[in-house]
Amino acid sequence: MTECYIRVAEDENEEPMEIPSEEDGTVLLSTVAAQFPGACGLRYRSPVSQCMRGVRLVEGVLHAPESDWSNLVYVVNYPKDNKRKMDEMDAASAVKIKRGVQKTSDLIVLGLPWKTSEQDLKDYFSTFGEVIMVQVKRDAKTGNSKGFGFVRFTDYETQVKAMSQRHMIDGRWCDCKLPNSKAGPDEPMRSRKVFVGRCTEDMTADELRQFFMQYGEVTDVFIPKPFRAFAFVTFADDQVVFFFLYGYNLFCVGHSVCPHI
DNA sequence: GTTGAGCGTT
């Protein structure tokens, strides 16, 4: 089997997108997830049984059901409770303020291979559940990975699952733990203040306020002088503010806004 | 251009 394109859609009735296979005819889950963030697998309707069938997934590699992928449309699987279509989320509807549920906290991921990227991390952890943010810590000068990073999940159950096992990531066993510095596990990040990174010099406090007020009442905007490429926005609500800002190509968790990957 | 227990630039 040689490389080809397979047709993948969010739903059976949606317009499919063509996704490239590898040279050996397999399709990487990460390739699917690049177009369908959060995807954890594929399924298809069997022409014979008319039932939905799962596509074999082994260590991040999807294998053609028969001798080839034929001309079927494959449907994306998402982790339970993650059926939402990510790119349909507008900023306002993406606001989640969870009350009365166990809040998640950042997890440190130890033992990462030097080569592992944030995209790799996101692809991997998305198979457990919806991922809010990932970070790979790097040397500021060389850009080399320090071999550890952070991950934050939407759901606490996902976090517990991730902490309860070891992880084979790019060929190394890694561990997910609660970080020992910063915000205790019982009270993770209740800050009303949001760090806004990657600011440009022309952004005004007023513009930031105008933008962030769609998420809640803004009580303060702080821009350091002289220009330092970041700002702080403070909300009235003391709940954890956490949302995605797809339009701005950013995503934001708790008290930090990161470039969206 | 290396390494392998740890703890997060703003």
XYZ file of N, CA and C (backbone and C1' of nucleotides) in Angstrom:
853
model
N 0.848 -1.209 0.000
C 0.000 0.000 0.000
C 0.877 1.250 0.000
N 0.486 2.231 -0.744
C 1.290 3.450 -0.806
C 0.523 4.600 -0.175
N 1.163 5.742 -0.147
C 0.503 6.860 0.507
C -0.688 7.346 -0.324
N -1.696 7.807 0.408
C -2.917 8.241 -0.266
C -3.589 9.277 0.629
N -4.764 9.685 0.266
C -5.552 10.552 1.133
C -6.815 9.806 1.549
N -7.154 9.894 2.809
C -8.411 9.287 3.237
C -9.373 10.402 3.626
N -10.653 10.102 3.471
C -11.664 11.130 3.725
C -12.164 11.023 5.167
N -12.053 12.125 5.867
C -12.411 12.141 7.283
C -13.392 13.273 7.548
N -14.405 12.996 8.345
C -15.388 14.026 8.674
C -15.748 13.963 10.148
N -16.249 15.081 10.623
C -16.682 15.199 12.010
C -17.912 14.336 12.257
N -18.696 14.198 11.185
C -19.967 13.496 11.284
C -20.242 12.868 9.925
N -21.073 11.859 9.917
C -21.346 11.166 8.654
C -21.912 12.082 7.580
N -22.647 13.087 8.022
C -23.310 13.950 7.056
C -22.525 15.212 6.722
N -21.392 15.381 7.391
C -20.607 16.587 7.147
C -19.661 16.379 5.974
N -19.228 17.481 5.416
C -18.314 17.381 4.290
C -16.960 16.869 4.760
N -16.477 15.801 4.131
C -15.211 15.227 4.569
C -13.999 16.055 4.154
N -12.943 15.887 4.897
C -11.672 16.527 4.576
C -10.685 15.417 4.230
N -9.848 15.664 3.268
C -8.877 14.634 2.894
C -7.611 14.776 3.739
N -7.208 13.658 4.299
C -6.061 13.638 5.203
C -5.033 12.644 4.677
N -3.772 13.041 4.660
C -2.745 12.178 4.063
C -2.379 10.984 4.950
N -2.112 9.867 4.306
C -1.595 8.703 5.028
C -0.078 8.767 5.015
N 0.522 7.838 5.715
C 1.982 7.700 5.680
C 2.351 6.858 4.453
N 3.648 6.707 4.239
C 4.103 5.959 3.063
C 3.649 4.507 3.100
N 3.524 3.964 4.314
C 3.132 2.553 4.409
C 1.612 2.386 4.410
N 0.892 3.469 4.168
C -0.557 3.359 4.072
C -1.280 3.543 5.395
N -0.545 3.635 6.502
C -1.203 3.900 7.774
C -1.463 5.402 7.902
N -2.300 5.743 8.866
C -2.572 7.159 9.129
C -2.262 7.436 10.588
N -1.518 8.497 10.817
C -1.161 8.833 12.193
C -2.329 9.550 12.866
N -2.589 9.171 14.115
C -3.621 9.861 14.884
C -3.305 11.349 14.981
N -2.015 11.641 15.060
C -1.628 13.055 15.170
C -2.002 13.825 13.909
N -1.984 13.160 12.759
C -2.397 13.818 11.519
C -3.888 14.144 11.577
N -4.666 13.206 12.105
C -6.102 13.439 12.262
C -6.337 14.570 13.259
N -5.601 14.497 14.375
C -5.799 15.482 15.438
C -5.370 16.880 15.010
N -4.475 16.934 14.021
C -4.038 18.249 13.535
C -5.207 18.979 12.874
N -6.120 18.219 12.269
C -7.294 18.821 11.627
C -8.509 18.809 12.552
N -8.540 17.823 13.444
C -9.671 17.670 14.370
C -9.129 17.596 15.791
N -8.842 18.747 16.369
C -8.211 18.758 17.696
C -9.005 17.950 18.715
N -8.313 17.121 19.464
C -8.978 16.324 20.486
C -9.372 14.938 19.998
N -9.210 14.689 18.707
C -9.601 13.385 18.158
C -8.819 12.269 18.839
N -9.494 11.133 19.069
C -8.791 10.014 19.684
C -8.908 8.743 18.850
N -9.563 8.839 17.695
C -9.660 7.667 16.848
C -10.593 7.911 15.675
N -10.820 6.864 14.888
C -11.707 6.948 13.728
C -12.668 5.769 13.725
N -13.817 5.973 13.104
C -14.740 4.876 12.883
C -15.344 5.044 11.495
N -16.028 4.019 11.034
C -16.634 4.086 9.702
C -17.802 3.126 9.644
N -18.690 3.348 8.675
C -19.839 2.466 8.543
C -19.477 1.343 7.589
N -19.570 0.141 8.083
C -19.229 -1.005 7.259
C -20.253 -1.179 6.148
N -19.803 -1.239 4.894
C -20.723 -1.412 3.765
C -21.445 -2.757 3.862
N -20.844 -3.696 4.547
C -21.430 -5.035 4.654
C -22.474 -5.087 5.768
N -22.045 -4.770 6.982
C -22.944 -4.916 8.133
C -23.802 -3.687 8.380
N -23.426 -2.564 7.761
C -24.099 -1.288 7.985
C -23.945 -0.780 9.416
N -23.065 -1.421 10.160
C -22.775 -0.946 11.517
C -21.532 -0.070 11.503
N -21.445 0.774 12.531
C -20.220 1.546 12.679
C -19.119 0.613 13.180
N -17.955 0.771 12.627
C -16.820 -0.035 13.056
C -15.669 0.875 13.445
N -14.927 0.439 14.417
C -13.759 1.197 14.845
C -12.566 0.876 13.968
N -11.720 1.875 13.785
C -10.471 1.660 13.047
C -9.384 1.260 14.040
N -8.631 0.238 13.690
C -7.581 -0.239 14.590
C -6.560 0.869 14.874
N -6.281 1.063 16.154
C -5.324 2.096 16.570
C -4.273 1.445 17.449
N -3.031 1.488 17.002
C -1.935 0.927 17.783
C -0.851 1.971 17.958
N -0.670 2.388 19.182
C 0.378 3.353 19.521
C 0.378 4.567 18.595
N -0.799 5.149 18.440
C -0.895 6.389 17.678
C -0.978 6.191 16.173
N -0.980 4.933 15.731
C -1.029 4.661 14.294
C -2.356 3.988 13.946
N -3.070 4.578 12.989
C -4.350 4.019 12.538
C -4.114 3.111 11.332
N -4.704 1.926 11.400
C -4.476 0.959 10.332
C -5.734 0.779 9.490
N -5.545 0.703 8.172
C -6.673 0.518 7.244
C -7.442 -0.744 7.613
N -8.784 -0.666 7.555
C -9.604 -1.797 7.977
C -9.391 -3.045 7.110
N -9.294 -2.856 5.796
C -9.080 -4.008 4.910
C -7.703 -3.867 4.288
N -7.602 -4.192 3.018
C -6.306 -4.071 2.352
C -5.956 -2.603 2.106
N -6.984 -1.790 2.008
C -6.726 -0.353 1.895
C -7.880 0.415 2.530
N -7.800 1.730 2.443
C -8.818 2.561 3.092
C -10.074 2.664 2.242
N -9.991 2.168 1.013
C -11.031 2.301 -0.012
C -11.588 3.716 -0.036
N -12.840 3.878 -0.373
C -13.339 5.240 -0.579
C -14.324 5.647 0.506
N -14.206 5.006 1.673
C -15.156 5.280 2.742
C -14.892 6.632 3.380
N -15.920 7.135 4.029
C -15.738 8.343 4.834
C -15.551 7.913 6.288
N -14.478 8.348 6.879
C -14.180 7.983 8.264
C -14.634 9.111 9.190
N -15.180 8.709 10.290
C -15.734 9.688 11.229
C -14.839 9.778 12.456
N -14.628 10.995 12.897
C -13.711 11.233 14.010
C -14.322 10.827 15.344
N -13.571 10.118 16.133
C -13.968 9.826 17.514
C -13.328 10.830 18.462
N -14.121 11.197 19.452
C -13.584 12.059 20.501
C -13.729 11.356 21.837
N -12.879 11.717 22.788
C -13.046 11.158 24.126
C -14.434 11.493 24.637
N -14.957 10.674 25.479
C -16.270 10.902 26.065
C -16.381 12.320 26.605
N -17.550 12.913 26.407
C -17.791 14.282 26.867
C -16.946 15.298 26.138
N -16.434 14.924 24.986
C -15.621 15.872 24.233
C -16.088 15.888 22.789
N -17.395 15.802 22.630
C -17.908 15.718 21.276
C -18.050 17.083 20.621
N -17.827 18.070 21.383
C -17.938 19.420 20.855
C -16.936 19.655 19.733
N -17.380 20.321 18.736
C -16.471 20.628 17.634
C -15.686 21.871 17.997
N -14.390 21.700 18.092
C -13.563 22.771 18.631
C -13.667 24.061 17.818
N -13.591 23.962 16.495
C -13.549 25.209 15.738
C -14.932 25.835 15.579
N -15.947 25.198 16.131
C -17.247 25.834 16.132
C -17.425 26.710 17.355
N -16.521 26.576 18.286
C -16.642 27.337 19.523
C -16.329 28.794 19.270
N -17.297 29.640 19.434
C -16.934 31.038 19.421
C -16.503 31.403 20.824
N -15.840 32.519 20.904
C -15.213 32.856 22.173
C -16.211 32.905 23.320
N -17.368 33.512 23.044
C -18.318 33.700 24.131
C -18.863 32.367 24.641
N -19.210 31.459 23.718
C -19.789 30.194 24.151
C -18.739 29.297 24.780
N -17.489 29.636 24.584
C -16.426 28.785 25.111
C -16.118 29.101 26.562
N -16.717 30.154 27.076
C -16.453 30.488 28.460
C -17.001 29.390 29.363
N -16.187 28.905 30.215
C -16.654 27.882 31.138
C -16.307 28.329 32.541
N -17.317 28.495 33.305
C -17.051 28.770 34.703
C -17.685 27.645 35.478
N -16.882 26.778 35.971
C -17.409 25.599 36.622
C -17.541 25.837 38.123
N -18.737 25.641 38.598
C -18.984 25.793 40.018
C -19.344 24.445 40.599
N -18.927 24.188 41.771
C -19.342 22.989 42.462
C -18.765 21.717 41.892
N -17.775 21.817 41.045
C -17.098 20.616 40.571
C -15.626 20.704 40.943
N -15.018 19.547 41.043
C -13.597 19.509 41.385
C -12.793 20.164 40.256
N -12.017 21.146 40.625
C -11.252 21.856 39.599
C -9.973 21.112 39.267
N -9.561 21.280 38.041
C -8.308 20.648 37.630
C -7.144 21.569 37.951
N -5.969 21.015 37.971
C -4.774 21.824 38.132
C -3.746 21.374 37.109
N -2.763 22.213 36.891
C -1.699 21.843 35.976
C -0.970 20.627 36.514
N -0.561 19.767 35.618
C 0.249 18.608 35.998
C 1.623 18.752 35.370
N 2.628 18.415 36.124
C 3.969 18.410 35.553
C 4.192 17.070 34.876
N 4.795 17.127 33.707
C 5.098 15.914 32.951
C 6.605 15.732 32.930
N 7.074 14.701 33.642
C 8.511 14.475 33.783
C 9.013 13.380 32.842
N 10.215 13.597 32.343
C 10.875 12.549 31.569
C 10.633 12.606 30.076
N 10.206 13.764 29.584
C 9.928 13.879 28.145
C 11.201 13.715 27.315
N 11.073 13.063 26.172
C 12.196 13.040 25.232
C 12.534 14.467 24.790
N 13.764 14.682 24.475
C 14.200 16.040 24.102
C 13.440 16.531 22.884
N 13.077 15.613 22.018
C 12.448 15.980 20.740
C 10.956 16.270 20.856
N 10.340 15.887 21.956
C 8.882 16.014 22.060
C 8.433 17.473 22.048
N 7.501 17.767 21.152
C 6.993 19.140 21.016
C 5.674 19.279 21.768
N 5.202 20.520 21.868
C 3.922 20.750 22.524
C 2.793 20.099 21.730
N 2.930 20.114 20.406
C 1.921 19.455 19.582
C 1.892 17.955 19.888
N 3.078 17.373 20.016
C 3.157 15.940 20.364
C 2.439 15.676 21.683
N 2.727 16.544 22.655
C 2.116 16.387 23.979
C 0.601 16.498 23.881
N 0.160 17.484 23.140
C -1.276 17.684 23.025
C -1.919 16.486 22.334
N -1.289 16.011 21.281
C -1.811 14.834 20.570
C -1.915 13.645 21.517
N -0.880 13.468 22.304
C -0.877 12.311 23.205
C -1.958 12.434 24.276
N -1.970 13.557 24.978
C -2.889 13.667 26.114
C -4.343 13.840 25.687
N -4.550 14.272 24.447
C -5.925 14.400 23.964
C -6.618 13.048 23.886
N -5.851 11.977 23.863
C -6.475 10.655 23.827
C -7.103 10.316 25.172
N -6.778 11.088 26.203
C -7.369 10.854 27.529
C -8.618 11.690 27.745
N -8.636 12.844 27.106
C -9.756 13.752 27.301
C -9.355 15.135 26.823
N -10.283 16.051 26.939
C -10.020 17.392 26.418
C -8.870 18.055 27.160
N -7.933 18.561 26.392
C -6.751 19.205 26.943
C -6.897 20.713 26.842
N -6.647 21.406 27.946
C -6.759 22.863 27.930
C -5.463 23.510 27.499
N -4.375 23.017 28.003
C -3.090 23.595 27.598
C -1.958 22.608 27.832
N -0.947 22.736 27.029
C 0.288 21.985 27.250
C 1.470 22.937 27.128
N 2.510 22.633 27.837
C 3.747 23.415 27.715
C 4.923 22.449 27.724
N 5.919 22.745 26.891
C 7.210 22.073 27.007
C 8.192 23.144 27.449
N 8.831 22.912 28.565
C 9.767 23.915 29.070
C 11.083 23.812 28.306
N 11.541 24.957 27.827
C 12.745 24.972 27.011
C 13.765 25.967 27.530
N 14.995 25.750 27.153
C 16.042 26.714 27.449
C 15.785 27.951 26.601
N 15.701 29.090 27.270
C 15.336 30.318 26.569
C 16.338 30.644 25.465
N 17.581 30.281 25.689
C 18.637 30.642 24.740
C 18.686 29.678 23.550
N 18.750 28.401 23.861
C 18.941 27.405 22.795
C 17.626 26.887 22.237
N 16.563 27.017 23.008
C 15.294 26.469 22.571
C 15.185 24.976 22.809
N 16.221 24.398 23.383
C 16.179 22.956 23.654
C 15.219 22.640 24.790
N 14.543 21.538 24.627
C 13.627 21.102 25.684
C 14.403 20.779 26.951
N 13.785 21.091 28.089
C 14.402 20.726 29.365
C 13.970 19.328 29.781
N 13.133 18.711 28.972
C 12.725 17.339 29.260
C 11.533 17.243 30.198
N 10.881 18.351 30.437
C 9.639 18.289 31.201
C 8.683 19.374 30.721
N 7.458 19.236 31.121
C 6.452 20.192 30.682
C 5.243 20.151 31.587
N 4.173 20.756 31.111
C 2.947 20.795 31.901
C 1.754 20.497 31.019
N 0.725 19.964 31.644
C -0.517 19.703 30.933
C -1.677 20.028 31.859
N -2.754 20.483 31.263
C -3.953 20.772 32.056
C -5.157 20.234 31.299
N -5.976 19.472 31.991
C -7.163 18.894 31.375
C -8.408 19.685 31.762
N -9.457 19.505 30.974
C -10.731 20.130 31.301
C -11.372 19.446 32.502
N -11.368 18.136 32.467
C -12.113 17.393 33.481
C -11.196 16.756 34.517
N -11.661 16.818 35.732
C -10.864 16.292 36.838
C -10.654 14.778 36.702
N -11.695 14.087 36.192
C -11.569 12.625 36.032
C -10.414 12.298 35.087
N -10.288 13.121 34.057
C -9.197 12.915 33.101
C -7.855 13.117 33.776
N -7.808 14.136 34.621
C -6.574 14.418 35.359
C -6.189 13.238 36.256
N -7.175 12.699 36.950
C -6.919 11.556 37.840
C -6.400 10.362 37.039
N -7.044 10.131 35.907
C -6.627 9.023 35.040
C -5.180 9.219 34.580
N -4.870 10.449 34.178
C -3.521 10.729 33.668
C -2.465 10.546 34.748
N -2.843 10.872 35.995
C -1.878 10.767 37.094
C -1.708 9.325 37.560
N -2.690 8.477 37.217
C -2.700 7.136 37.778
C -1.856 6.148 36.984
N -1.263 6.601 35.928
C -0.481 5.663 35.110
C 0.758 6.338 34.545
N 1.680 5.502 34.059
C 2.847 6.033 33.373
C 2.494 6.247 31.907
N 3.296 7.052 31.234
C 2.972 7.402 29.865
C 4.151 7.140 28.937
N 3.904 6.403 27.888
C 4.931 6.195 26.871
C 4.793 7.290 25.828
N 5.698 8.238 25.874
C 5.629 9.361 24.948
C 6.897 9.398 24.104
N 6.728 9.268 22.818
C 7.856 9.270 21.874
C 8.982 8.337 22.315
N 8.612 7.220 22.905
C 9.622 6.205 23.221
C 10.220 6.282 24.612
N 9.688 7.129 25.472
C 10.186 7.179 26.856
C 9.025 7.118 27.838
N 9.265 6.521 28.959
C 8.249 6.518 29.998
C 8.260 7.848 30.739
N 7.087 8.455 30.826
C 6.973 9.752 31.490
C 5.958 9.654 32.626
N 6.074 10.568 33.572
C 5.153 10.604 34.701
C 4.424 11.940 34.760
N 3.171 11.880 35.163
C 2.366 13.078 35.408
C 2.167 13.215 36.899
N 2.577 14.339 37.444
C 2.416 14.538 38.885
C 1.867 15.925 39.166
N 1.370 16.089 40.368
C 1.023 17.431 40.803
C 2.320 18.166 41.089
N 2.483 19.341 40.540
C 3.700 20.120 40.787
C 3.789 20.514 42.259
N 4.987 20.579 42.800
C 5.100 20.940 44.213
C 5.161 22.445 44.454
N 5.631 23.174 43.472
C 5.588 24.625 43.632
C 4.193 25.103 43.246
N 3.880 26.285 43.650
C 2.665 26.947 43.185
C 1.380 26.253 43.663
N 0.343 27.045 43.711
C -1.032 26.667 44.070
C -1.261 25.238 44.527
N -1.556 25.092 45.777
C -1.796 23.777 46.343
C -2.907 23.041 45.619
N -2.893 21.722 45.680
C -3.851 20.919 44.934
C -5.292 21.115 45.398
N -5.457 21.485 46.662
C -6.813 21.656 47.174
C -7.440 22.970 46.722
N -6.605 23.907 46.404
C -7.110 25.203 45.967
C -6.322 25.681 44.757
N -6.505 25.017 43.621
C -5.724 25.399 42.458
C -6.226 26.687 41.833
N -5.380 27.587 41.734
C -5.571 28.829 40.997
C -6.960 29.436 41.019
N -7.170 30.277 41.942
C -8.438 30.987 41.979
C -8.235 32.446 41.637
N -7.169 32.675 40.943
C -6.844 34.049 40.627
C -7.899 34.689 39.739
N -8.159 35.927 39.990
C -9.039 36.689 39.108
C -8.206 37.411 38.070
N -6.895 37.339 38.263
C -6.008 38.073 37.364
C -5.490 37.143 36.277
N -5.554 37.646 35.055
C -5.151 36.846 33.900
C -3.918 37.457 33.266
N -2.912 36.658 33.104
C -1.725 37.115 32.396
C -1.975 37.057 30.894
N -1.687 38.144 30.198
C -1.890 38.188 28.753
C -0.536 38.352 28.077
N -0.075 37.307 27.448
C 1.247 37.337 26.844
C 1.213 37.773 25.398
N 2.379 37.957 24.823
C 2.519 38.291 23.402
C 1.768 39.553 23.001
N 1.737 40.517 23.884
C 1.085 41.767 23.517
C 1.959 42.531 22.532
N 1.308 43.273 21.685
C 2.064 44.177 20.811
C 2.025 45.566 21.415
N 2.940 46.389 20.966
C 3.129 47.680 21.617
C 1.943 48.620 21.394
N 1.171 48.339 20.315
C 0.074 49.245 19.998
C -1.213 48.911 20.756
N -1.203 47.814 21.504
C -2.403 47.469 22.272
C -2.586 48.454 23.423
N -3.826 48.942 23.536
C -4.108 49.853 24.635
C -4.902 49.130 25.711
N -4.877 49.690 26.898
C -5.634 49.112 28.011
C -7.111 49.058 27.659
N -7.552 50.065 26.940
C -8.952 50.130 26.564
C -9.335 49.000 25.614
N -8.456 48.728 24.666
C -8.712 47.650 23.713
C -8.762 46.303 24.420
N -7.830 46.111 25.335
C -7.821 44.856 26.088
C -9.099 44.700 26.896
N -9.496 45.793 27.524
C -10.723 45.758 28.308
C -11.918 45.428 27.409
N -11.988 46.108 26.262
C -13.070 45.868 25.312
C -13.135 44.393 24.914
N -11.958 43.816 24.699
C -11.938 42.425 24.257
C -12.324 41.463 25.370
N -11.742 41.654 26.539
C -11.923 40.662 27.606
C -13.261 40.797 28.333
N -13.935 41.918 28.135
C -15.207 42.083 28.854
C -16.267 41.093 28.379
N -16.046 40.452 27.227
C -17.022 39.459 26.776
C -17.017 38.217 27.673
N -15.990 38.088 28.475
C -15.907 36.922 29.362
C -16.383 37.206 30.773
N -16.497 38.470 31.062
C -16.926 38.822 32.409
C -16.523 40.248 32.710
N -16.979 40.725 33.836
C -16.691 42.108 34.203
C -15.201 42.299 34.486
N -14.613 43.216 33.773
C -13.188 43.505 33.940
C -13.020 44.627 34.949
N -12.250 44.363 35.993
C -12.079 45.390 37.018
C -10.758 46.128 36.881
N -9.805 45.526 36.170
C -8.524 46.216 36.028
C -7.756 45.692 34.819
N -7.072 46.611 34.168
C -6.135 46.237 33.102
C -4.810 46.907 33.413
N -3.780 46.113 33.458
C -2.458 46.650 33.786
C -1.488 46.395 32.646
N -0.904 47.446 32.120
C 0.127 47.323 31.083
C 1.410 47.966 31.615
N 2.448 47.186 31.806
C 3.686 47.742 32.358
C 4.307 48.775 31.419
N 4.847 49.786 32.023
C 5.612 50.776 31.264
C 7.050 50.735 31.791
N 8.050 50.663 30.958
C 7.949 50.640 29.495
C 7.417 49.312 28.974
N 7.205 49.265 27.679
C 6.608 48.105 27.006
C 7.343 46.811 27.352
N 6.561 45.801 27.811
C 7.175 44.518 28.163
C 6.444 43.337 27.505
N 5.595 43.626 26.575
C 4.934 42.587 25.762
C 3.958 41.712 26.546
N 3.544 42.164 27.712
C 2.488 41.436 28.408
C 1.606 42.412 29.169
N 0.510 41.887 29.681
C -0.416 42.711 30.454
C -1.143 41.820 31.455
N -1.825 42.430 32.391
C -2.693 41.690 33.300
C -4.107 42.226 33.190
N -5.050 41.309 33.102
C -6.451 41.698 33.119
C -7.094 41.046 34.336
N -7.769 41.838 35.140
C -8.404 41.307 36.346
C -9.918 41.326 36.196
N -10.526 40.217 36.569
C -11.983 40.098 36.477
C -12.622 40.268 37.846
N -13.903 40.605 37.834
C -14.627 40.776 39.089
C -14.897 39.422 39.736
N -15.179 38.443 38.896
C -15.534 37.113 39.394
C -14.298 36.404 39.935
N -14.426 35.808 41.089
C -13.265 35.147 41.664
C -13.191 33.676 41.263
N -14.099 33.260 40.395
C -13.994 31.901 39.874
C -12.782 31.817 38.955
N -12.326 30.600 38.785
C -11.265 30.406 37.804
C -11.801 30.807 36.443
N -11.081 31.709 35.794
C -11.480 32.114 34.453
C -10.769 31.188 33.489
N -11.532 30.493 32.709
C -10.818 29.709 31.727
C -11.573 29.541 30.434
N -10.920 29.965 29.388
C -11.610 29.991 28.101
C -10.628 29.895 26.954
N -11.188 29.660 25.823
C -10.393 29.633 24.604
C -10.667 30.893 23.807
N -9.649 31.411 23.198
C -9.795 32.608 22.391
C -9.329 32.287 20.978
N -10.127 31.468 20.317
C -9.676 31.002 19.015
C -9.511 32.125 18.010
N -10.397 33.101 18.086
C -10.321 34.182 17.125
C -8.996 34.913 17.197
N -8.442 34.965 18.359
C -7.191 35.677 18.535
C -5.997 34.734 18.480
N -6.302 33.496 18.142
C -5.263 32.495 18.056
C -4.518 32.355 19.374
N -5.290 32.442 20.430
C -4.710 32.310 21.759
C -5.554 31.319 22.520
N -4.978 30.707 23.505
C -5.883 30.099 24.441
C -5.410 30.358 25.841
N -6.355 30.362 26.710
C -6.122 30.953 28.011
C -6.645 30.057 29.109
N -5.852 29.879 30.113
C -6.245 29.018 31.210
C -5.896 29.675 32.524
N -6.810 29.655 33.441
C -6.504 30.154 34.769
C -5.925 31.542 34.700
N -4.668 31.656 34.863
C -4.096 32.997 34.917
C -3.067 33.239 33.824
N -3.057 32.391 32.794
C -2.102 32.669 31.729
C -2.703 32.427 30.355
N -2.312 33.268 29.431
C -2.769 33.145 28.061
C -1.590 32.709 27.216
N -1.751 31.656 26.462
C -0.630 31.092 25.722
C -0.935 31.108 24.229
N 0.106 31.100 23.420
C -0.131 30.976 21.981
C -0.858 29.668 21.727
N -1.874 29.721 20.883
C -2.644 28.511 20.618
C -1.863 27.570 19.707
N -1.841 26.287 20.065
C -1.150 25.344 19.193
C -2.172 24.426 18.530
P 25.527 23.633 20.341
O 25.349 22.076 20.040
C 24.012 21.587 20.053
C 23.974 20.206 19.420
C 24.649 19.118 20.272
O 23.902 17.930 20.127
C 25.643 19.187 18.136
P 22.991 17.503 21.405
O 24.031 16.856 22.424
C 24.881 15.825 21.982
C 25.656 15.293 23.181
C 24.772 14.891 24.375
O 25.309 13.752 25.012
C 26.240 16.633 25.007
P 24.334 12.599 25.586
O 24.107 12.915 27.120
C 24.646 14.099 27.712
C 24.188 14.237 29.154
C 23.235 13.196 29.714
O 23.343 13.223 31.127
C 22.073 15.208 29.402
P 23.132 11.920 32.014
O 21.605 11.949 32.449
C 21.181 12.886 33.393
C 19.692 12.729 33.594
C 19.289 11.316 34.020
O 18.757 11.414 35.312
C 17.850 12.164 32.324
P 18.219 10.372 36.214
O 18.489 10.889 37.705
C 17.433 10.988 38.616
C 17.497 12.331 39.333
C 16.166 12.689 39.985
O 16.388 13.531 41.106
C 16.562 14.157 38.168
P 15.313 13.513 42.299
O 14.722 14.991 42.304
C 13.996 15.415 41.192
C 14.393 16.838 40.822
C 13.248 17.831 40.988
O 13.779 19.143 41.010
C 13.615 17.477 38.708
P 13.002 20.298 41.789
O 12.086 20.945 40.651
C 12.665 21.619 39.532
C 11.560 22.338 38.789
C 10.932 23.502 39.558
O 10.332 24.382 38.624
C 9.365 21.772 39.367
P 10.447 25.909 38.853
O 9.676 26.434 37.563
C 10.120 26.031 36.283
C 9.007 26.216 35.276
C 8.569 27.674 35.095
O 8.214 27.854 33.728
C 6.732 26.384 35.657
P 9.376 28.425 32.638
O 10.057 29.653 33.317
C 9.259 30.734 33.741
C 10.176 31.913 33.908
C 9.361 33.164 34.138
O 10.033 34.016 35.042
C 10.549 33.335 32.103
P 9.170 35.049 35.757
O 8.978 35.909 34.414
C 8.446 37.173 34.288
C 8.132 37.397 32.817
C 6.973 38.352 32.636
O 7.521 39.645 32.307
C 6.572 36.342 31.421
